[in-house]
Amino acid sequence: MKIALLEDDPAQSNLVCLWLTEKQHDVHPFSTGADLLKALTKDSFDLMIFDWQLPDTTGIEVLEIVRQQHDKSIPILFTTQRDDESDIVSALQKGADDYLIKPLRQGELSARVTALGRR
């Protein structure tokens, strides 16, 4: 599966890329929302994973743009430290398909990616 990973923390990005490539996924990391949105003008993905806080925007803003201007059906998984129920509800209501609270666990991330990929 071709996955776009929007994560600005290099250590977290490297770890998620490692975990997912071990499962034979093709992971494309992006550290800013602008970089991901630019890539979407010429590329497509089977799944996207978004962090909430980014240096140039928020994952929620990128989510809204993707849902309005790009592929409305692509599965989007949020991975963030934000664990307040209102944040989770907000992300899901704005179009996220799933939500994981950091710190991530390898097995759970892999299972959720697989489940979203089945849709």
PDB file of C-alpha atoms in Angstrom:
ATOM      1  CA  MET A   1       0.000   0.000   0.000  1.00  0.00           C
ATOM      2  CA  LYS A   2       1.274   3.491  -0.871  1.00  0.00           C
ATOM      3  CA  ILE A   3       1.095   5.651   2.266  1.00  0.00           C
ATOM      4  CA  ALA A   4       1.630   9.393   2.765  1.00  0.00           C
ATOM      5  CA  LEU A   5       2.964  10.141   6.252  1.00  0.00           C
ATOM      6  CA  LEU A   6       2.586  13.749   7.436  1.00  0.00           C
ATOM      7  CA  GLU A   7       4.807  13.960  10.522  1.00  0.00           C
ATOM      8  CA  ASP A   8       7.218  16.780  11.424  1.00  0.00           C
ATOM      9  CA  ASP A   9       9.135  14.930  14.164  1.00  0.00           C
ATOM     10  CA  PRO A  10      12.044  13.208  12.365  1.00  0.00           C
ATOM     11  CA  ALA A  11      12.407  10.457  14.980  1.00  0.00           C
ATOM     12  CA  GLN A  12       8.688   9.649  14.899  1.00  0.00           C
ATOM     13  CA  SER A  13       8.622   9.786  11.102  1.00  0.00           C
ATOM     14  CA  ASN A  14      11.600   7.440  10.818  1.00  0.00           C
ATOM     15  CA  LEU A  15      10.067   4.986  13.295  1.00  0.00           C
ATOM     16  CA  VAL A  16       6.680   4.873  11.553  1.00  0.00           C
ATOM     17  CA  CYS A  17       8.378   4.524   8.159  1.00  0.00           C
ATOM     18  CA  LEU A  18      10.460   1.634   9.490  1.00  0.00           C
ATOM     19  CA  TRP A  19       7.459  -0.149  11.003  1.00  0.00           C
ATOM     20  CA  LEU A  20       5.345   0.215   7.872  1.00  0.00           C
ATOM     21  CA  THR A  21       8.065  -0.662   5.374  1.00  0.00           C
ATOM     22  CA  GLU A  22       8.695  -3.833   7.389  1.00  0.00           C
ATOM     23  CA  LYS A  23       5.088  -4.696   6.509  1.00  0.00           C
ATOM     24  CA  GLN A  24       5.835  -4.105   2.810  1.00  0.00           C
ATOM     25  CA  HIS A  25       4.175  -0.678   2.576  1.00  0.00           C
ATOM     26  CA  ASP A  26       5.581   2.086   0.369  1.00  0.00           C
ATOM     27  CA  VAL A  27       5.792   5.064   2.761  1.00  0.00           C
ATOM     28  CA  HIS A  28       6.345   8.656   1.601  1.00  0.00           C
ATOM     29  CA  PRO A  29       7.145  10.994   4.522  1.00  0.00           C
ATOM     30  CA  PHE A  30       6.293  14.713   4.505  1.00  0.00           C
ATOM     31  CA  SER A  31       7.213  17.159   7.272  1.00  0.00           C
ATOM     32  CA  THR A  32       4.903  20.021   6.265  1.00  0.00           C
ATOM     33  CA  GLY A  33       1.349  20.276   5.077  1.00  0.00           C
ATOM     34  CA  ALA A  34       2.485  22.332   2.093  1.00  0.00           C
ATOM     35  CA  ASP A  35       4.825  19.564   0.934  1.00  0.00           C
ATOM     36  CA  LEU A  36       2.078  16.945   1.133  1.00  0.00           C
ATOM     37  CA  LEU A  37      -0.477  19.121  -0.659  1.00  0.00           C
ATOM     38  CA  LYS A  38       2.042  19.871  -3.409  1.00  0.00           C
ATOM     39  CA  ALA A  39       2.698  16.134  -3.843  1.00  0.00           C
ATOM     40  CA  LEU A  40      -1.044  15.499  -4.154  1.00  0.00           C
ATOM     41  CA  THR A  41      -1.151  17.592  -7.332  1.00  0.00           C
ATOM     42  CA  LYS A  42       0.912  14.935  -9.124  1.00  0.00           C
ATOM     43  CA  ASP A  43       0.668  11.786  -7.015  1.00  0.00           C
ATOM     44  CA  SER A  44      -1.942   9.668  -5.255  1.00  0.00           C
ATOM     45  CA  PHE A  45      -1.879   7.511  -2.163  1.00  0.00           C
ATOM     46  CA  ASP A  46      -3.852   4.561  -0.812  1.00  0.00           C
ATOM     47  CA  LEU A  47      -3.778   5.866   2.768  1.00  0.00           C
ATOM     48  CA  MET A  48      -2.655   8.978   4.641  1.00  0.00           C
ATOM     49  CA  ILE A  49      -1.402   9.309   8.202  1.00  0.00           C
ATOM     50  CA  PHE A  50      -1.476  12.808   9.722  1.00  0.00           C
ATOM     51  CA  ASP A  51       0.019  14.318  12.835  1.00  0.00           C
ATOM     52  CA  TRP A  52      -2.008  17.194  14.333  1.00  0.00           C
ATOM     53  CA  GLN A  53       0.642  19.849  15.008  1.00  0.00           C
ATOM     54  CA  LEU A  54       2.820  20.797  12.047  1.00  0.00           C
ATOM     55  CA  PRO A  55       5.244  23.681  11.523  1.00  0.00           C
ATOM     56  CA  ASP A  56       3.146  25.372   8.822  1.00  0.00           C
ATOM     57  CA  THR A  57      -0.431  24.295   9.535  1.00  0.00           C
ATOM     58  CA  THR A  58      -2.430  21.642  11.374  1.00  0.00           C
ATOM     59  CA  GLY A  59      -3.362  18.144  10.357  1.00  0.00           C
ATOM     60  CA  ILE A  60      -7.012  19.199  10.646  1.00  0.00           C
ATOM     61  CA  GLU A  61      -6.516  21.938   8.028  1.00  0.00           C
ATOM     62  CA  VAL A  62      -4.766  19.490   5.692  1.00  0.00           C
ATOM     63  CA  LEU A  63      -7.572  16.984   6.271  1.00  0.00           C
ATOM     64  CA  GLU A  64     -10.175  19.572   5.279  1.00  0.00           C
ATOM     65  CA  ILE A  65      -8.267  20.489   2.105  1.00  0.00           C
ATOM     66  CA  VAL A  66      -7.822  16.853   1.109  1.00  0.00           C
ATOM     67  CA  ARG A  67     -11.512  16.142   1.638  1.00  0.00           C
ATOM     68  CA  GLN A  68     -12.606  19.266  -0.297  1.00  0.00           C
ATOM     69  CA  GLN A  69     -10.095  19.392  -3.143  1.00  0.00           C
ATOM     70  CA  HIS A  70      -8.634  15.927  -3.575  1.00  0.00           C
ATOM     71  CA  ASP A  71      -9.729  12.357  -2.900  1.00  0.00           C
ATOM     72  CA  LYS A  72     -12.726  12.275  -0.585  1.00  0.00           C
ATOM     73  CA  SER A  73     -12.539   8.511  -0.157  1.00  0.00           C
ATOM     74  CA  ILE A  74      -8.880   8.022   0.776  1.00  0.00           C
ATOM     75  CA  PRO A  75      -8.553   6.651   4.326  1.00  0.00           C
ATOM     76  CA  ILE A  76      -6.939   9.109   6.746  1.00  0.00           C
ATOM     77  CA  LEU A  77      -5.535   8.079  10.122  1.00  0.00           C
ATOM     78  CA  PHE A  78      -4.588  10.676  12.737  1.00  0.00           C
ATOM     79  CA  THR A  79      -1.654   9.914  15.025  1.00  0.00           C
ATOM     80  CA  THR A  80      -1.199  12.558  17.702  1.00  0.00           C
ATOM     81  CA  GLN A  81      -0.575  13.190  21.375  1.00  0.00           C
ATOM     82  CA  ARG A  82      -3.854  15.078  21.601  1.00  0.00           C
ATOM     83  CA  ASP A  83      -6.031  12.803  23.684  1.00  0.00           C
ATOM     84  CA  ASP A  84      -8.920  15.080  24.599  1.00  0.00           C
ATOM     85  CA  GLU A  85     -12.257  13.621  23.536  1.00  0.00           C
ATOM     86  CA  SER A  86     -13.222  16.868  21.790  1.00  0.00           C
ATOM     87  CA  ASP A  87     -10.092  16.652  19.584  1.00  0.00           C
ATOM     88  CA  ILE A  88     -10.856  13.045  18.647  1.00  0.00           C
ATOM     89  CA  VAL A  89     -14.474  13.870  17.866  1.00  0.00           C
ATOM     90  CA  SER A  90     -13.459  16.942  15.861  1.00  0.00           C
ATOM     91  CA  ALA A  91     -11.009  14.986  13.697  1.00  0.00           C
ATOM     92  CA  LEU A  92     -13.523  12.213  13.034  1.00  0.00           C
ATOM     93  CA  GLN A  93     -16.325  14.672  12.250  1.00  0.00           C
ATOM     94  CA  LYS A  94     -14.106  16.549   9.791  1.00  0.00           C
ATOM     95  CA  GLY A  95     -13.348  13.386   7.846  1.00  0.00           C
ATOM     96  CA  ALA A  96     -10.667  11.347   9.587  1.00  0.00           C
ATOM     97  CA  ASP A  97     -11.322   7.608   9.426  1.00  0.00           C
ATOM     98  CA  ASP A  98      -9.386   6.627  12.541  1.00  0.00           C
ATOM     99  CA  TYR A  99      -7.409   8.191  15.382  1.00  0.00           C
ATOM    100  CA  LEU A 100      -4.435   6.882  17.378  1.00  0.00           C
ATOM    101  CA  ILE A 101      -2.976   8.573  20.431  1.00  0.00           C
ATOM    102  CA  LYS A 102       0.812   8.681  20.761  1.00  0.00           C
ATOM    103  CA  PRO A 103       2.959   7.010  21.853  1.00  0.00           C
ATOM    104  CA  LEU A 104       2.204   4.636  19.005  1.00  0.00           C
ATOM    105  CA  ARG A 105       2.412   0.889  19.362  1.00  0.00           C
ATOM    106  CA  GLN A 106       3.745  -1.009  16.371  1.00  0.00           C
ATOM    107  CA  GLY A 107       1.198  -3.817  16.343  1.00  0.00           C
ATOM    108  CA  GLU A 108      -1.792  -1.530  16.749  1.00  0.00           C
ATOM    109  CA  LEU A 109      -0.588   0.873  14.048  1.00  0.00           C
ATOM    110  CA  SER A 110      -0.046  -2.020  11.659  1.00  0.00           C
ATOM    111  CA  ALA A 111      -3.477  -3.492  12.407  1.00  0.00           C
ATOM    112  CA  ARG A 112      -5.250  -0.168  11.895  1.00  0.00           C
ATOM    113  CA  VAL A 113      -3.400   0.498   8.629  1.00  0.00           C
ATOM    114  CA  THR A 114      -4.377  -2.965   7.412  1.00  0.00           C
ATOM    115  CA  ALA A 115      -8.004  -2.431   8.454  1.00  0.00           C
ATOM    116  CA  LEU A 116      -8.197   0.946   6.693  1.00  0.00           C
ATOM    117  CA  GLY A 117      -6.587  -0.560   3.609  1.00  0.00           C
ATOM    118  CA  ARG A 118      -9.379  -3.144   3.368  1.00  0.00           C
ATOM    119  CA  ARG A 119     -12.021  -0.454   2.872  1.00  0.00           C
TER     120      ARG A 119
END
